[in-house]
Structure formats: structure tokens, C-alpha cells
CSV table of C-alpha atoms and ligand atoms in Angstrom, one decimal:
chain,number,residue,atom,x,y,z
Y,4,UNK,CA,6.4,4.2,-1.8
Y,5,UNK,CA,7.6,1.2,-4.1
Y,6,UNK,CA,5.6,-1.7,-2.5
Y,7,UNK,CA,6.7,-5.5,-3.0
Y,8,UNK,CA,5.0,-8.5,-2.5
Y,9,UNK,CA,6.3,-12.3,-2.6
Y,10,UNK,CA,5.2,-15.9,-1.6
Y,11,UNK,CA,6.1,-19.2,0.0
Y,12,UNK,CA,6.1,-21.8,2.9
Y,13,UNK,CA,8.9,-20.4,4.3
Y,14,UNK,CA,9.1,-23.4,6.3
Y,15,UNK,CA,12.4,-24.1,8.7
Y,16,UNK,CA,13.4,-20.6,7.6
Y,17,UNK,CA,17.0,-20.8,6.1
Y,18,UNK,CA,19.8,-18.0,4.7
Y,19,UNK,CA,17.9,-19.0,1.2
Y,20,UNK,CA,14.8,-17.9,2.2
Y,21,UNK,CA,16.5,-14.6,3.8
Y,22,UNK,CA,18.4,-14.2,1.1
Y,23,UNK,CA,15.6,-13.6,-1.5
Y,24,UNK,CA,13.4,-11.8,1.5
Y,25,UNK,CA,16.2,-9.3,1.7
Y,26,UNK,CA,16.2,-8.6,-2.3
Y,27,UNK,CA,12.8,-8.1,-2.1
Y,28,UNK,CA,12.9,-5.7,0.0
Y,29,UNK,CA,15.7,-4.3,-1.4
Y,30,UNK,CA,13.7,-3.3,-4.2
Y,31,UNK,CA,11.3,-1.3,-2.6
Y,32,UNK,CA,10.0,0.5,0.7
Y,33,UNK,CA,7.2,-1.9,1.7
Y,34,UNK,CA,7.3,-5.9,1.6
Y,35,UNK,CA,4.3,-8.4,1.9
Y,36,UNK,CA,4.9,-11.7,2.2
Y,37,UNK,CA,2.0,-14.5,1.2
Y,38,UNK,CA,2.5,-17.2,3.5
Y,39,UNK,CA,1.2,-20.6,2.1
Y,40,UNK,CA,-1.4,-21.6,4.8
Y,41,UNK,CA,-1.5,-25.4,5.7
Y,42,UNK,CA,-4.4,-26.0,3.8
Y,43,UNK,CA,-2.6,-24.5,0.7
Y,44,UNK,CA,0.4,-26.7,1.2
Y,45,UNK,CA,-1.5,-29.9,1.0
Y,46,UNK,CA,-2.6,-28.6,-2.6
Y,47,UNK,CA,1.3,-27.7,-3.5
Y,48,UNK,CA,1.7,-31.0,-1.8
Y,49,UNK,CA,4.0,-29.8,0.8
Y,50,UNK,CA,4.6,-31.2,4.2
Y,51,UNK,CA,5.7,-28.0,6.4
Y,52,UNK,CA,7.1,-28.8,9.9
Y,53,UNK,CA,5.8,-25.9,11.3
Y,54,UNK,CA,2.1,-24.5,11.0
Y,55,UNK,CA,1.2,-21.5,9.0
Y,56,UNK,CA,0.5,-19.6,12.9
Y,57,UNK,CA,4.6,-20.6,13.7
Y,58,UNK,CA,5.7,-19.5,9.8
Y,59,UNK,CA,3.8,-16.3,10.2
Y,60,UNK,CA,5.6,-15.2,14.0
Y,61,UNK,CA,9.0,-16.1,12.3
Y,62,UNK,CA,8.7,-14.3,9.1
Y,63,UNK,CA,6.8,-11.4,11.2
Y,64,UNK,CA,10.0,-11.3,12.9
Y,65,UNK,CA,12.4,-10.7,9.7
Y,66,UNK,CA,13.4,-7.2,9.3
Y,67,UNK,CA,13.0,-7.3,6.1
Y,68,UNK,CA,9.0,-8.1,6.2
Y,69,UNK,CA,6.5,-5.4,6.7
Y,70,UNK,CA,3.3,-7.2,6.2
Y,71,UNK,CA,2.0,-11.0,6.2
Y,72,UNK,CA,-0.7,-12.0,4.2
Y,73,UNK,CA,-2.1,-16.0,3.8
Y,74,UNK,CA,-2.0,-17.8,0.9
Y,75,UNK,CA,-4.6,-19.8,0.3
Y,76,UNK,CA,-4.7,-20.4,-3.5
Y,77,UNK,CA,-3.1,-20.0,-6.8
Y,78,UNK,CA,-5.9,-17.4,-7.9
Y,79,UNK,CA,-5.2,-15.0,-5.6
Y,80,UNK,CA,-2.3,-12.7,-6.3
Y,81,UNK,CA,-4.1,-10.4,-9.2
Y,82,UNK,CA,-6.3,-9.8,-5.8
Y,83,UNK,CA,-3.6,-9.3,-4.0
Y,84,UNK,CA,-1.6,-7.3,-6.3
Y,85,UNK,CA,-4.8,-4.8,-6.7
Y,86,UNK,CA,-5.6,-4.9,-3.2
Y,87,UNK,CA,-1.9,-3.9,-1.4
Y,88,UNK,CA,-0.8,-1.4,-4.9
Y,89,UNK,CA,1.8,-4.2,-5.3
Y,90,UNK,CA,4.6,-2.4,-7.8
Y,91,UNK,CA,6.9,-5.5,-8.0
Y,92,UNK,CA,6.0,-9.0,-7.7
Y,93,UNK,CA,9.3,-11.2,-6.7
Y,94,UNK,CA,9.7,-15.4,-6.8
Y,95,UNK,CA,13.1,-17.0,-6.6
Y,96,UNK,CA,13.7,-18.5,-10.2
Y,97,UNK,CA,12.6,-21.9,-9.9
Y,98,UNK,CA,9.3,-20.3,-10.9
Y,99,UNK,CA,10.6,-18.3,-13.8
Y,100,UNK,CA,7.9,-18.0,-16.2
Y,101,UNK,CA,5.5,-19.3,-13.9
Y,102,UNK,CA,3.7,-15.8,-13.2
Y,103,UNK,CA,4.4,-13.9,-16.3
Y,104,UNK,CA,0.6,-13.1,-16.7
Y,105,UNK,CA,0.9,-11.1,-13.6
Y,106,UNK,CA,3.2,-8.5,-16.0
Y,107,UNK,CA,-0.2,-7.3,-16.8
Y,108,UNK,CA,-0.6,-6.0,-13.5
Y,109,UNK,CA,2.8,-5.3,-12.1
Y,110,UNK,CA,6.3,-5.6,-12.6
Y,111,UNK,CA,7.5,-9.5,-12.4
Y,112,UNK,CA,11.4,-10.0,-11.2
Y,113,UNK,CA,12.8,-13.8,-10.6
Y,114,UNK,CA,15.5,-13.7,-8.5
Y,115,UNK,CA,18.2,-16.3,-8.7
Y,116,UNK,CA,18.0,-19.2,-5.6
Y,117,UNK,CA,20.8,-19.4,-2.9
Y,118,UNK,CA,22.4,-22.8,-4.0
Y,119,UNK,CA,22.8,-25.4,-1.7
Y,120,UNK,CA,20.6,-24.9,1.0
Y,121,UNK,CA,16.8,-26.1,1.0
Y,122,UNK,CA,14.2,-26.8,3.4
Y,123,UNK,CA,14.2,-30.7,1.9
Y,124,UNK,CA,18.1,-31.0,2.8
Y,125,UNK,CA,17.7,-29.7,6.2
Y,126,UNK,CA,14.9,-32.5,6.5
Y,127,UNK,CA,17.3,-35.1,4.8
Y,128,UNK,CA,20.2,-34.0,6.2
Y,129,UNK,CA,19.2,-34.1,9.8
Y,130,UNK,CA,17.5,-37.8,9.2
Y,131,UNK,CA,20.8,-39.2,8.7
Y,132,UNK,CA,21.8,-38.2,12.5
B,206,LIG,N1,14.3,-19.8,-2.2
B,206,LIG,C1,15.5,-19.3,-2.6
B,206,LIG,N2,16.6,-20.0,-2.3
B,206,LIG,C2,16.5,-21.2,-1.7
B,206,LIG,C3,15.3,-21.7,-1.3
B,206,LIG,C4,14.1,-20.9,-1.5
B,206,LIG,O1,15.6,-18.2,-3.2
B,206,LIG,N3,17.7,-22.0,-1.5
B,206,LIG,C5,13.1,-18.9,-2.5
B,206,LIG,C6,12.1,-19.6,-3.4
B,206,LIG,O2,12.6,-19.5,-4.8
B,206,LIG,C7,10.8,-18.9,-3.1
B,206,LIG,C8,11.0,-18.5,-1.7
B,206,LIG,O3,12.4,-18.7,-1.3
B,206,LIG,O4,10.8,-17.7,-3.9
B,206,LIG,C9,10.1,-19.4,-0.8
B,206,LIG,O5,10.5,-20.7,-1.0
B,206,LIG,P1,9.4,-21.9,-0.6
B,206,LIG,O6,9.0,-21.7,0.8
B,206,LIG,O7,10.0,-23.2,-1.1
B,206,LIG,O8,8.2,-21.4,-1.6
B,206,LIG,P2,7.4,-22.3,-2.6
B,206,LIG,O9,7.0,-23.6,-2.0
B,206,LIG,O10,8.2,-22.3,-3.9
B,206,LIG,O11,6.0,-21.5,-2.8
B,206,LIG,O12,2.6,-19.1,-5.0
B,206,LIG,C10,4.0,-19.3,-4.9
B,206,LIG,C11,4.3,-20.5,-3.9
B,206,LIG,O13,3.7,-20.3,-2.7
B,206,LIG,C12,5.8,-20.6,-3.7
């Protein structure tokens, strides 16, 4: 059983976010996802719309999504990796390189972003209505 793990906000889910959800899973039998709790966001500096309670019914929702887990920090995936027998550890490429050191412990696959679509242009887009 190949089991995958990713992370994010995932905030106002979006064909992106399924998009890369889907690969994951794709990869393996058994997908985690590390959803960024509100108290993490503040130190990625993100401003989610929804909480990390909302986040975590929609992405439990997703076919593609076997398992949540919260992300509180950036120190926690070795623990994470150990603690689930992560094989494959999957981020969309804007973080390419960004977790390399994480090779050590399983395999480390950025996957390219859907183009054009973005939580921030939702937001923006929708402002101009
Ligand atoms: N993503 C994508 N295509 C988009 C938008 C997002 O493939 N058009 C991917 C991102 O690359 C990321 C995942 O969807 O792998 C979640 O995106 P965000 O919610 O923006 O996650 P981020 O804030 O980058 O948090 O420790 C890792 C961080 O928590 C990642």
C-alpha cells in the first residue's frame, strides 16, 4: 500500500487544488492531506476565508482524500512522514526545492500548478463585482 501525503490551505477549494489532490492520489493507494490550521496561516501569513473546521469537511469530502491531518508548523512533516509510512511526499511546484531534505525520508515529487486559477483571483476577481 503506496501511501501519499501533501499540504496546504486549501482555502475556497478550486479545479487547482483538485487537480494536484487527484495526482496525488494517483500515485498511490492512500492520501493524507496536512491542512494548514488557522494558527499556521497567520505564520504563512495567509488570510483563509474559511476556518481550518470548514477546510477540513470540504477536503474530507474529496474522493481523492483518505485522511486529514492539521498542520501546524513547518517542522512537522519528518513526524509526519515517520508517523503515517508516508512513501511519496507531493507539493505543486511553486515549492520546488523547498522540501528536498525530506528525500532523506521519502520520495519528493513537485507537481506542475494548474495555471490560471488561484484562491487570490477568486478573491480579486469577485471584488470587482
Ligand atoms: N495548487 C496547484 N495549482 C493551483 C493552486 C494550488 O497545484 N492553481 C497546489 C499548490 O501548489 C499546493 C496545493 O495546491 O501544492 C495547495 O495550495 P495552497 O492551499 O496555496 O497551499 P500553500 O499555501 O502553498 O501551503 O507546508 C506546505 C504549505 O502548507 C503549502
Amino acid at each position: 500500500m503506496k501511501r501519499v501525503i501533501t499540504y496546504g490551505t486549501f482555502d475556497l477549494i478550486h479545479p487547482g487544488h483538485i487537480n494536484i489532490l487527484k495526482k496525488a492520489k494517483e500515485m498511490g493507494d492512500y492520501l493524507i492531506v496536512g491542512i494548514s490550521t488557522d494558527h499556521f496561516n497567520k505564520i504563512k501569513n495567509k488570510q483563509a476565508y474559511y476556518s481550518f473546521a470548514e477546510r477540513k469537511t470540504i477536503l474530507e469530502s474529496i474522493r481523492y482524500v483518505d485522511k486529514v491531518i492539521s498542520e501546524d508548523s513547518w517542522d512537522q512533516k519528518v513526524k509526519d512522514i515517520k508517523e503515517h509510512n508516508i512513501d511519496i511526499f507531493v507539493m505543486g511546484n511553486d515549492w520546488e526545492g523547498k522540501f528536498d531534505y525530506l528525500k532523506s525520508y521519502c520520495d519528493v515529487i513537485y507537481l506542475p500548478r494548474t495555471l490560471g486559477i488561484s484562491t487570490t483571483k477568486i478573491k480579486s476577481d469577485l471584488s470587482f463585482e
